[in-house]
């Protein structure tokens, strides 16, 4: 848990049982304009909130609604976007534009993961996420999930694993 984290008393399923210490926060920032993107997002959330995950509060924010305060209050991040015209969505780019400088020093070293959906190529979007998160000094905690076309069962399972991996990494 990052320095300055608050002791939260809310878990994904309700109040934290007595005896639990500080709760880590996983922030999921997503842009889900299509049913395919929504399915991947739901799989990530399901993994991050699996019953085995304890002591992690999962906060979900649409990319256009996420703020620098959300980022500063989180201990780790999951980022989801469609690949639009060979790049991340405008919504996720706007998110990064809004939080980059306010969060630059305070969030260095925090873990992140990402998933990207595209019609036929997600290379540019993955490169953009890599470049921006490198600039922020975030640490990639899992390989990104890249999906083209209709998500298959294996893609949904990979997104579930991504969510579970990031959340489990925040457990104390």
GROMACS .gro file of C-alpha atoms in nm:
model
  172
    1UNK     CA    1   0.000   0.000   0.000
    2UNK     CA    2   0.139   0.342  -0.091
    3UNK     CA    3   0.243   0.595   0.172
    4UNK     CA    4  -0.046   0.811   0.278
    5UNK     CA    5  -0.311   0.551   0.198
    6UNK     CA    6  -0.629   0.582   0.397
    7UNK     CA    7  -0.766   0.307   0.614
    8UNK     CA    8  -1.082   0.226   0.425
    9UNK     CA    9  -1.353   0.015   0.578
   10UNK     CA   10  -1.529  -0.089   0.260
   11UNK     CA   11  -1.456  -0.401   0.058
   12UNK     CA   12  -1.599  -0.492  -0.285
   13UNK     CA   13  -1.882  -0.684  -0.120
   14UNK     CA   14  -1.948  -0.450   0.172
   15UNK     CA   15  -1.788  -0.357   0.506
   16UNK     CA   16  -1.445  -0.492   0.585
   17UNK     CA   17  -1.456  -0.752   0.864
   18UNK     CA   18  -1.312  -0.652   1.201
   19UNK     CA   19  -0.941  -0.710   1.223
   20UNK     CA   20  -0.862  -0.617   0.867
   21UNK     CA   21  -0.594  -0.357   0.838
   22UNK     CA   22  -0.562  -0.089   0.576
   23UNK     CA   23  -0.730  -0.165   0.247
   24UNK     CA   24  -0.546  -0.120  -0.082
   25UNK     CA   25  -0.728   0.044  -0.372
   26UNK     CA   26  -0.724  -0.081  -0.731
   27UNK     CA   27  -0.847   0.181  -0.978
   28UNK     CA   28  -0.993   0.049  -1.303
   29UNK     CA   29  -1.004   0.320  -1.570
   30UNK     CA   30  -1.189   0.212  -1.883
   31UNK     CA   31  -1.351   0.324  -2.204
   32UNK     CA   32  -1.610   0.065  -2.305
   33UNK     CA   33  -1.804   0.191  -2.607
   34UNK     CA   34  -1.887  -0.150  -2.753
   35UNK     CA   35  -2.027  -0.482  -2.635
   36UNK     CA   36  -1.685  -0.642  -2.692
   37UNK     CA   37  -1.510  -0.382  -2.474
   38UNK     CA   38  -1.782  -0.419  -2.211
   39UNK     CA   39  -1.736  -0.798  -2.198
   40UNK     CA   40  -1.361  -0.757  -2.144
   41UNK     CA   41  -1.420  -0.494  -1.875
   42UNK     CA   42  -1.666  -0.720  -1.693
   43UNK     CA   43  -1.413  -1.006  -1.700
   44UNK     CA   44  -1.143  -0.779  -1.553
   45UNK     CA   45  -1.378  -0.665  -1.276
   46UNK     CA   46  -1.479  -1.024  -1.201
   47UNK     CA   47  -1.115  -1.122  -1.158
   48UNK     CA   48  -1.033  -0.820  -0.944
   49UNK     CA   49  -1.330  -0.886  -0.715
   50UNK     CA   50  -1.298  -1.265  -0.693
   51UNK     CA   51  -1.382  -1.405  -0.347
   52UNK     CA   52  -1.017  -1.500  -0.292
   53UNK     CA   53  -0.914  -1.133  -0.312
   54UNK     CA   54  -0.918  -0.980   0.035
   55UNK     CA   55  -0.827  -0.633   0.154
   56UNK     CA   56  -0.855  -0.468  -0.188
   57UNK     CA   57  -1.117  -0.208  -0.273
   58UNK     CA   58  -1.192  -0.195  -0.645
   59UNK     CA   59  -1.290   0.145  -0.784
   60UNK     CA   60  -1.428   0.164  -1.138
   61UNK     CA   61  -1.416   0.489  -1.335
   62UNK     CA   62  -1.503   0.566  -1.693
   63UNK     CA   63  -1.199   0.729  -1.853
   64UNK     CA   64  -1.381   1.061  -1.898
   65UNK     CA   65  -1.484   1.066  -1.530
   66UNK     CA   66  -1.158   0.956  -1.364
   67UNK     CA   67  -0.963   1.230  -1.187
   68UNK     CA   68  -0.616   1.294  -1.054
   69UNK     CA   69  -0.758   1.241  -0.703
   70UNK     CA   70  -0.873   0.893  -0.806
   71UNK     CA   71  -0.522   0.813  -0.928
   72UNK     CA   72  -0.348   0.958  -0.622
   73UNK     CA   73  -0.576   0.761  -0.387
   74UNK     CA   74  -0.515   0.429  -0.565
   75UNK     CA   75  -0.237   0.179  -0.507
   76UNK     CA   76  -0.255   0.018  -0.852
   77UNK     CA   77  -0.426   0.063  -1.186
   78UNK     CA   78  -0.599  -0.132  -1.461
   79UNK     CA   79  -0.649   0.047  -1.792
   80UNK     CA   80  -0.890  -0.061  -2.066
   81UNK     CA   81  -0.941   0.089  -2.409
   82UNK     CA   82  -1.042   0.015  -2.764
   83UNK     CA   83  -0.778   0.069  -3.030
   84UNK     CA   84  -0.904   0.356  -3.243
   85UNK     CA   85  -0.719   0.445  -3.563
   86UNK     CA   86  -0.408   0.270  -3.432
   87UNK     CA   87  -0.406   0.450  -3.095
   88UNK     CA   88  -0.578   0.448  -2.755
   89UNK     CA   89  -0.926   0.595  -2.735
   90UNK     CA   90  -0.960   0.971  -2.706
   91UNK     CA   91  -1.124   0.913  -2.368
   92UNK     CA   92  -0.820   0.731  -2.227
   93UNK     CA   93  -0.587   0.989  -2.382
   94UNK     CA   94  -0.792   1.263  -2.212
   95UNK     CA   95  -0.759   1.076  -1.882
   96UNK     CA   96  -0.381   1.064  -1.917
   97UNK     CA   97  -0.368   1.432  -2.019
   98UNK     CA   98  -0.562   1.527  -1.705
   99UNK     CA   99  -0.366   1.319  -1.455
  100UNK     CA  100  -0.012   1.313  -1.594
  101UNK     CA  101   0.148   1.611  -1.424
  102UNK     CA  102  -0.058   1.612  -1.103
  103UNK     CA  103   0.033   1.244  -1.049
  104UNK     CA  104   0.380   1.229  -1.201
  105UNK     CA  105   0.595   1.212  -0.889
  106UNK     CA  106   0.349   1.076  -0.635
  107UNK     CA  107   0.257   0.757  -0.825
  108UNK     CA  108   0.599   0.640  -0.946
  109UNK     CA  109   0.652   0.269  -0.903
  110UNK     CA  110   0.287   0.177  -0.867
  111UNK     CA  111   0.172  -0.135  -1.054
  112UNK     CA  112  -0.054  -0.131  -1.356
  113UNK     CA  113  -0.203  -0.362  -1.613
  114UNK     CA  114  -0.392  -0.300  -1.936
  115UNK     CA  115  -0.629  -0.454  -2.186
  116UNK     CA  116  -0.695  -0.335  -2.540
  117UNK     CA  117  -0.958  -0.438  -2.793
  118UNK     CA  118  -0.935  -0.368  -3.164
  119UNK     CA  119  -1.086  -0.473  -3.492
  120UNK     CA  120  -0.762  -0.602  -3.638
  121UNK     CA  121  -0.456  -0.436  -3.478
  122UNK     CA  122  -0.380  -0.302  -3.131
  123UNK     CA  123  -0.006  -0.244  -3.166
  124UNK     CA  124  -0.022   0.136  -3.163
  125UNK     CA  125  -0.255   0.144  -2.862
  126UNK     CA  126  -0.029  -0.090  -2.664
  127UNK     CA  127   0.274   0.121  -2.758
  128UNK     CA  128   0.095   0.439  -2.644
  129UNK     CA  129  -0.001   0.288  -2.307
  130UNK     CA  130   0.356   0.166  -2.264
  131UNK     CA  131   0.504   0.507  -2.345
  132UNK     CA  132   0.268   0.702  -2.120
  133UNK     CA  133   0.300   0.468  -1.822
  134UNK     CA  134   0.678   0.463  -1.862
  135UNK     CA  135   0.671   0.842  -1.844
  136UNK     CA  136   0.463   0.820  -1.527
  137UNK     CA  137   0.707   0.569  -1.384
  138UNK     CA  138   0.440   0.305  -1.330
  139UNK     CA  139   0.550  -0.059  -1.310
  140UNK     CA  140   0.389  -0.311  -1.544
  141UNK     CA  141   0.266  -0.588  -1.313
  142UNK     CA  142   0.123  -0.814  -1.584
  143UNK     CA  143   0.144  -0.854  -1.957
  144UNK     CA  144  -0.124  -0.656  -2.138
  145UNK     CA  145  -0.419  -0.842  -2.283
  146UNK     CA  146  -0.462  -0.769  -2.654
  147UNK     CA  147  -0.784  -0.880  -2.822
  148UNK     CA  148  -0.885  -0.840  -3.184
  149UNK     CA  149  -1.229  -0.920  -3.318
  150UNK     CA  150  -1.493  -1.089  -3.109
  151UNK     CA  151  -1.352  -1.191  -2.768
  152UNK     CA  152  -1.312  -1.566  -2.734
  153UNK     CA  153  -1.341  -1.757  -2.407
  154UNK     CA  154  -0.961  -1.749  -2.375
  155UNK     CA  155  -0.964  -1.368  -2.409
  156UNK     CA  156  -1.222  -1.332  -2.133
  157UNK     CA  157  -1.022  -1.570  -1.914
  158UNK     CA  158  -0.707  -1.365  -1.979
  159UNK     CA  159  -0.892  -1.050  -1.870
  160UNK     CA  160  -1.016  -1.226  -1.557
  161UNK     CA  161  -0.656  -1.327  -1.480
  162UNK     CA  162  -0.538  -0.971  -1.541
  163UNK     CA  163  -0.787  -0.834  -1.288
  164UNK     CA  164  -0.707  -1.106  -1.034
  165UNK     CA  165  -0.332  -1.063  -1.077
  166UNK     CA  166  -0.337  -0.688  -1.018
  167UNK     CA  167  -0.571  -0.717  -0.720
  168UNK     CA  168  -0.378  -1.006  -0.564
  169UNK     CA  169  -0.057  -0.806  -0.601
  170UNK     CA  170  -0.208  -0.537  -0.377
  171UNK     CA  171  -0.304  -0.778  -0.099
  172UNK     CA  172  -0.089  -0.751   0.208
   0.00000   0.00000   0.00000
